[in-house]
PDB file of C-alpha atoms in Angstrom:
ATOM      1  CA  UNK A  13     219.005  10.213  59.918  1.00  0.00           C
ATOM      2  CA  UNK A  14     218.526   8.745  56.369  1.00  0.00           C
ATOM      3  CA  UNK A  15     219.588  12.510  54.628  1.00  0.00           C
ATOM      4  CA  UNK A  16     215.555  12.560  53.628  1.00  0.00           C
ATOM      5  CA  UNK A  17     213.706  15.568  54.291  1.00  0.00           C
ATOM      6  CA  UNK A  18     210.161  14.839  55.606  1.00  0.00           C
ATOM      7  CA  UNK A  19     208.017  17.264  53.600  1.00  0.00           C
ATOM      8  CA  UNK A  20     204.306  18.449  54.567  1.00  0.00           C
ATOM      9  CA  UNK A  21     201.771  19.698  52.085  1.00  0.00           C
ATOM     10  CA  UNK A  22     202.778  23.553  51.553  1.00  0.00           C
ATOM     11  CA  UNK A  23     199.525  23.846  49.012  1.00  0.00           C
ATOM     12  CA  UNK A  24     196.991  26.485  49.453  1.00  0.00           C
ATOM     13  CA  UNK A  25     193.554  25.531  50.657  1.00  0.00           C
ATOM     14  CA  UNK A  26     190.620  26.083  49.360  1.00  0.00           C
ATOM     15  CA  UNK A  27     188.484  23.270  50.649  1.00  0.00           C
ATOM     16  CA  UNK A  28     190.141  21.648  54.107  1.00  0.00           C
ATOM     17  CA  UNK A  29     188.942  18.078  54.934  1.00  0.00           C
ATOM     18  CA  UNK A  30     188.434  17.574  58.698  1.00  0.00           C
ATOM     19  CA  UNK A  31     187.855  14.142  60.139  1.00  0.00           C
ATOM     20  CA  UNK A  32     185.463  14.504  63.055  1.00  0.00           C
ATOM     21  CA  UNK A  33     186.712  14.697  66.790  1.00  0.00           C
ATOM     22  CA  UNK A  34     190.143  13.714  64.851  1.00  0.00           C
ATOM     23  CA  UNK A  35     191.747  10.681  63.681  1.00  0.00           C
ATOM     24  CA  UNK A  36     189.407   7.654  64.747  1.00  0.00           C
ATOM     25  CA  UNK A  37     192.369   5.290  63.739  1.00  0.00           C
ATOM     26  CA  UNK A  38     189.926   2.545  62.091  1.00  0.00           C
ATOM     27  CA  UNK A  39     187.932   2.217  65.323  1.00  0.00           C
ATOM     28  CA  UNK A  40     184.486   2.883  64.486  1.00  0.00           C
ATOM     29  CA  UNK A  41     182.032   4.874  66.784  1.00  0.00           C
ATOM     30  CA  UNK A  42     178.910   3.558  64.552  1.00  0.00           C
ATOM     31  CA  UNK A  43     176.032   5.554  66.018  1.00  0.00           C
ATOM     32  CA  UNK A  44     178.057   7.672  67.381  1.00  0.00           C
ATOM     33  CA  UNK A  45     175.749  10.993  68.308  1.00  0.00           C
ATOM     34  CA  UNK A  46     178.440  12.341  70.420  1.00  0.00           C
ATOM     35  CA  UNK A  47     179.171  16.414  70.188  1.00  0.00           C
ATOM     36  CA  UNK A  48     182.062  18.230  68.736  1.00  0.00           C
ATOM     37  CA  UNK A  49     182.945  21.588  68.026  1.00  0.00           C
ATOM     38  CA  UNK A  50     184.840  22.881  64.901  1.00  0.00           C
ATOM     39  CA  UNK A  51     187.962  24.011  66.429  1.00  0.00           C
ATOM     40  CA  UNK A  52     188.403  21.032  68.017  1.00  0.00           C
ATOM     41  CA  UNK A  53     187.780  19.456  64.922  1.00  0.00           C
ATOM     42  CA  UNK A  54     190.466  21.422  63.131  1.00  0.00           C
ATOM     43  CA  UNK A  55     192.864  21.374  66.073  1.00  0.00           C
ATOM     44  CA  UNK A  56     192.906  17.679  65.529  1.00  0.00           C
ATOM     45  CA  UNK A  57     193.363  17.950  61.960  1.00  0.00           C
ATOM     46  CA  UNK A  58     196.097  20.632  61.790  1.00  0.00           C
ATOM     47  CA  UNK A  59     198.231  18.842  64.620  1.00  0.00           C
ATOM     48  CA  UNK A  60     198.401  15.479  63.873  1.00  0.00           C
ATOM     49  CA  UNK A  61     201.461  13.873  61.961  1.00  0.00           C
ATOM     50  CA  UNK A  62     200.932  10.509  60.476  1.00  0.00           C
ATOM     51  CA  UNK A  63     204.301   8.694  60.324  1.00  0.00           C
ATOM     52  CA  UNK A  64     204.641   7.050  57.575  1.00  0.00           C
ATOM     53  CA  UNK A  65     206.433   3.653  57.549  1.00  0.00           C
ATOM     54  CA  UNK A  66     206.988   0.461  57.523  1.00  0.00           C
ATOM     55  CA  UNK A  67     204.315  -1.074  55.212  1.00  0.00           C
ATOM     56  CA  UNK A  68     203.012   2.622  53.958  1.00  0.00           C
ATOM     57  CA  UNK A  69     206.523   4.668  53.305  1.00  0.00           C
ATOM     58  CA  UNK A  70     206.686   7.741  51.115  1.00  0.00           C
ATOM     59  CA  UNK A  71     207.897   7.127  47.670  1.00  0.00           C
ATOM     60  CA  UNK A  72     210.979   9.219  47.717  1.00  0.00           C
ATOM     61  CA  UNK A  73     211.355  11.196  43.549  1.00  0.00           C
ATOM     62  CA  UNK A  74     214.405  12.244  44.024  1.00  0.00           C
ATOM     63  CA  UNK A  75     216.046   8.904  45.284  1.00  0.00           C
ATOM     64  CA  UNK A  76     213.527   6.419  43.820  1.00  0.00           C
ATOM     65  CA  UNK A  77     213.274   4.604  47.115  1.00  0.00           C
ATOM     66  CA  UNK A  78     210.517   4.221  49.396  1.00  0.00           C
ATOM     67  CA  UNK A  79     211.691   5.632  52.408  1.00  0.00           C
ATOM     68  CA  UNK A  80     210.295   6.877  56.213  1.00  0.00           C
ATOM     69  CA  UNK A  81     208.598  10.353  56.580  1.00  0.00           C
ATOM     70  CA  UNK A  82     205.874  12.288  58.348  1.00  0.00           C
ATOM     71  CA  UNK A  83     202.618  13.334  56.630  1.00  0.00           C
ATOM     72  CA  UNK A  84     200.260  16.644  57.739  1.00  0.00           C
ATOM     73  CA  UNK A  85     199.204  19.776  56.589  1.00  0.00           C
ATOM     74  CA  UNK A  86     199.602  23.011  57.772  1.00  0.00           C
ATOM     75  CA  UNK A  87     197.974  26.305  56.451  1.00  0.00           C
ATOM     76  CA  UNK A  88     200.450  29.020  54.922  1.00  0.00           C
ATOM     77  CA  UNK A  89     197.838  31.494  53.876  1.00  0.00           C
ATOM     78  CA  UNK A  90     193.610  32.121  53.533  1.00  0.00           C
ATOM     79  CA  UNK A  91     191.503  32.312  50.739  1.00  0.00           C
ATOM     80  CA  UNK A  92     190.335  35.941  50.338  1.00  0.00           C
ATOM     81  CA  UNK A  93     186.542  34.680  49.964  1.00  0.00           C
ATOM     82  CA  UNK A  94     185.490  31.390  50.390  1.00  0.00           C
ATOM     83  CA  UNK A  95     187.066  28.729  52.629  1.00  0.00           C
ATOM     84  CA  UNK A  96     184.885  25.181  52.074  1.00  0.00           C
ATOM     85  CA  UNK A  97     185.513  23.020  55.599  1.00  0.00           C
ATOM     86  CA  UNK A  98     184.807  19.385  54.296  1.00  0.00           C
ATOM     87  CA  UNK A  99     183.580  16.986  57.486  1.00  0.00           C
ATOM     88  CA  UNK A 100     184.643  13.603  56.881  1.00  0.00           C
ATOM     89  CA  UNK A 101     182.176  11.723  58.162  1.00  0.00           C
ATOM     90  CA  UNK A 102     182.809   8.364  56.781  1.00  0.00           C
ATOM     91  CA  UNK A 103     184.751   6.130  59.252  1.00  0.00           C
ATOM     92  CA  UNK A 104     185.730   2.422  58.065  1.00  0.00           C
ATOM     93  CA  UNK A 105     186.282  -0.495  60.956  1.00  0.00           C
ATOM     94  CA  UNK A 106     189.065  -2.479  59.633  1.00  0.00           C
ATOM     95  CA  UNK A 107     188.141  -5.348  61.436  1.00  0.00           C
ATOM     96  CA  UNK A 108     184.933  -5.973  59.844  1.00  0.00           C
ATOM     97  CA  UNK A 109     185.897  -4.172  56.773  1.00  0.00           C
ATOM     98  CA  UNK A 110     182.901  -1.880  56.988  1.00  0.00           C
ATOM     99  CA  UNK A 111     181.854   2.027  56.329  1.00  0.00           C
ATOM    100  CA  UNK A 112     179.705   3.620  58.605  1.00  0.00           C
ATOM    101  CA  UNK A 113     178.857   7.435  58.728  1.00  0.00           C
ATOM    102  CA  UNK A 114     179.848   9.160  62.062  1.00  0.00           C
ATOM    103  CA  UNK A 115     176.597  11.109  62.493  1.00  0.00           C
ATOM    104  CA  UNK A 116     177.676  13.331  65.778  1.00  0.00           C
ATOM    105  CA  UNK A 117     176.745  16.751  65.777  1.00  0.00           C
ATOM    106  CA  UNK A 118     179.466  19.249  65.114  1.00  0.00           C
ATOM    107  CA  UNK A 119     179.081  23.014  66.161  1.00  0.00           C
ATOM    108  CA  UNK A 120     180.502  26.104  64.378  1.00  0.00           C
ATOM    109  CA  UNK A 121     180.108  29.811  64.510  1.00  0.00           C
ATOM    110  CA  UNK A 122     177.853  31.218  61.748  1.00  0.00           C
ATOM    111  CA  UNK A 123     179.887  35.069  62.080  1.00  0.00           C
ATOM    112  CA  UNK A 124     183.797  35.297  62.519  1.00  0.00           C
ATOM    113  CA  UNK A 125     185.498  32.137  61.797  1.00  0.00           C
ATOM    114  CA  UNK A 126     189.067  32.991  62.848  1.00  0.00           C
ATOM    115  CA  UNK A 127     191.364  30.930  61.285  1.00  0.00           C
ATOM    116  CA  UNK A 128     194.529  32.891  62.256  1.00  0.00           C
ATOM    117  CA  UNK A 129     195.678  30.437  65.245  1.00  0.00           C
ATOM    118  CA  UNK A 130     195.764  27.456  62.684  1.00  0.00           C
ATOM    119  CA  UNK A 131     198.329  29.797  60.294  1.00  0.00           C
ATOM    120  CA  UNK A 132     201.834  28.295  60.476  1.00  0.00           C
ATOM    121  CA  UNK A 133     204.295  31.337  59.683  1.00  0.00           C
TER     122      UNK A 133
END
């Protein structure tokens, strides 16, 4: 261990930004018409860890140095009235150094979003 601390993102939400079906990793499913549900969508998104190192390290304020660390977010709380879910549907191919829009269909419930299994205590 370095001594750094790997910190998440302990913010409030008010709008969450959810990649479709999860990280795509800069693979490209252009066309892609597949079918995906939201809490898959946000299971994805509030369980994945992006290490960060090598040639994309933290910047480290307190030491000045760029150092190794993990990146995700977690929710603490709710907003009392209005929670925006933002679907990223832009996907880039890194390859070809192109954008395409993932245009699969993504379900969710129109009553009773509950969000209380993606609260971290």
């Amino acid at each position: 261990s370095n001594g750094h601390v790997n910190l998440g993102n302990d913010e409030h939400q008010l709008i969450l930004s959810v990649a479709i079906g999860g990280k795509t990793h800069g693979r490209s499913r252009r066309g892609s018409l597949g079918k995906y549900d939201l809490m898959g969508c946000l299971d994805a998104a509030l369980n994945t860890k992006d290490e960060l190192n090598q040639h994309n390290q933290y910047s480290c304020s307190k030491c000045n140095k760029l150092v190794d660390a993990e990146k995700y977010t977690k929710l603490t709380d709710l907003p009392n009235q209005v929670l925006v879910i933002h679907l990223l549907r832009s996907e880039i191919n890194l390859k070809k150094l192109e954008l395409y829009k993932n245009e699969a269909y993504v379900r969710f419930p129109l009553e009773a979003l509950d969000m209380t299994p993606y609260l971290t205590k």
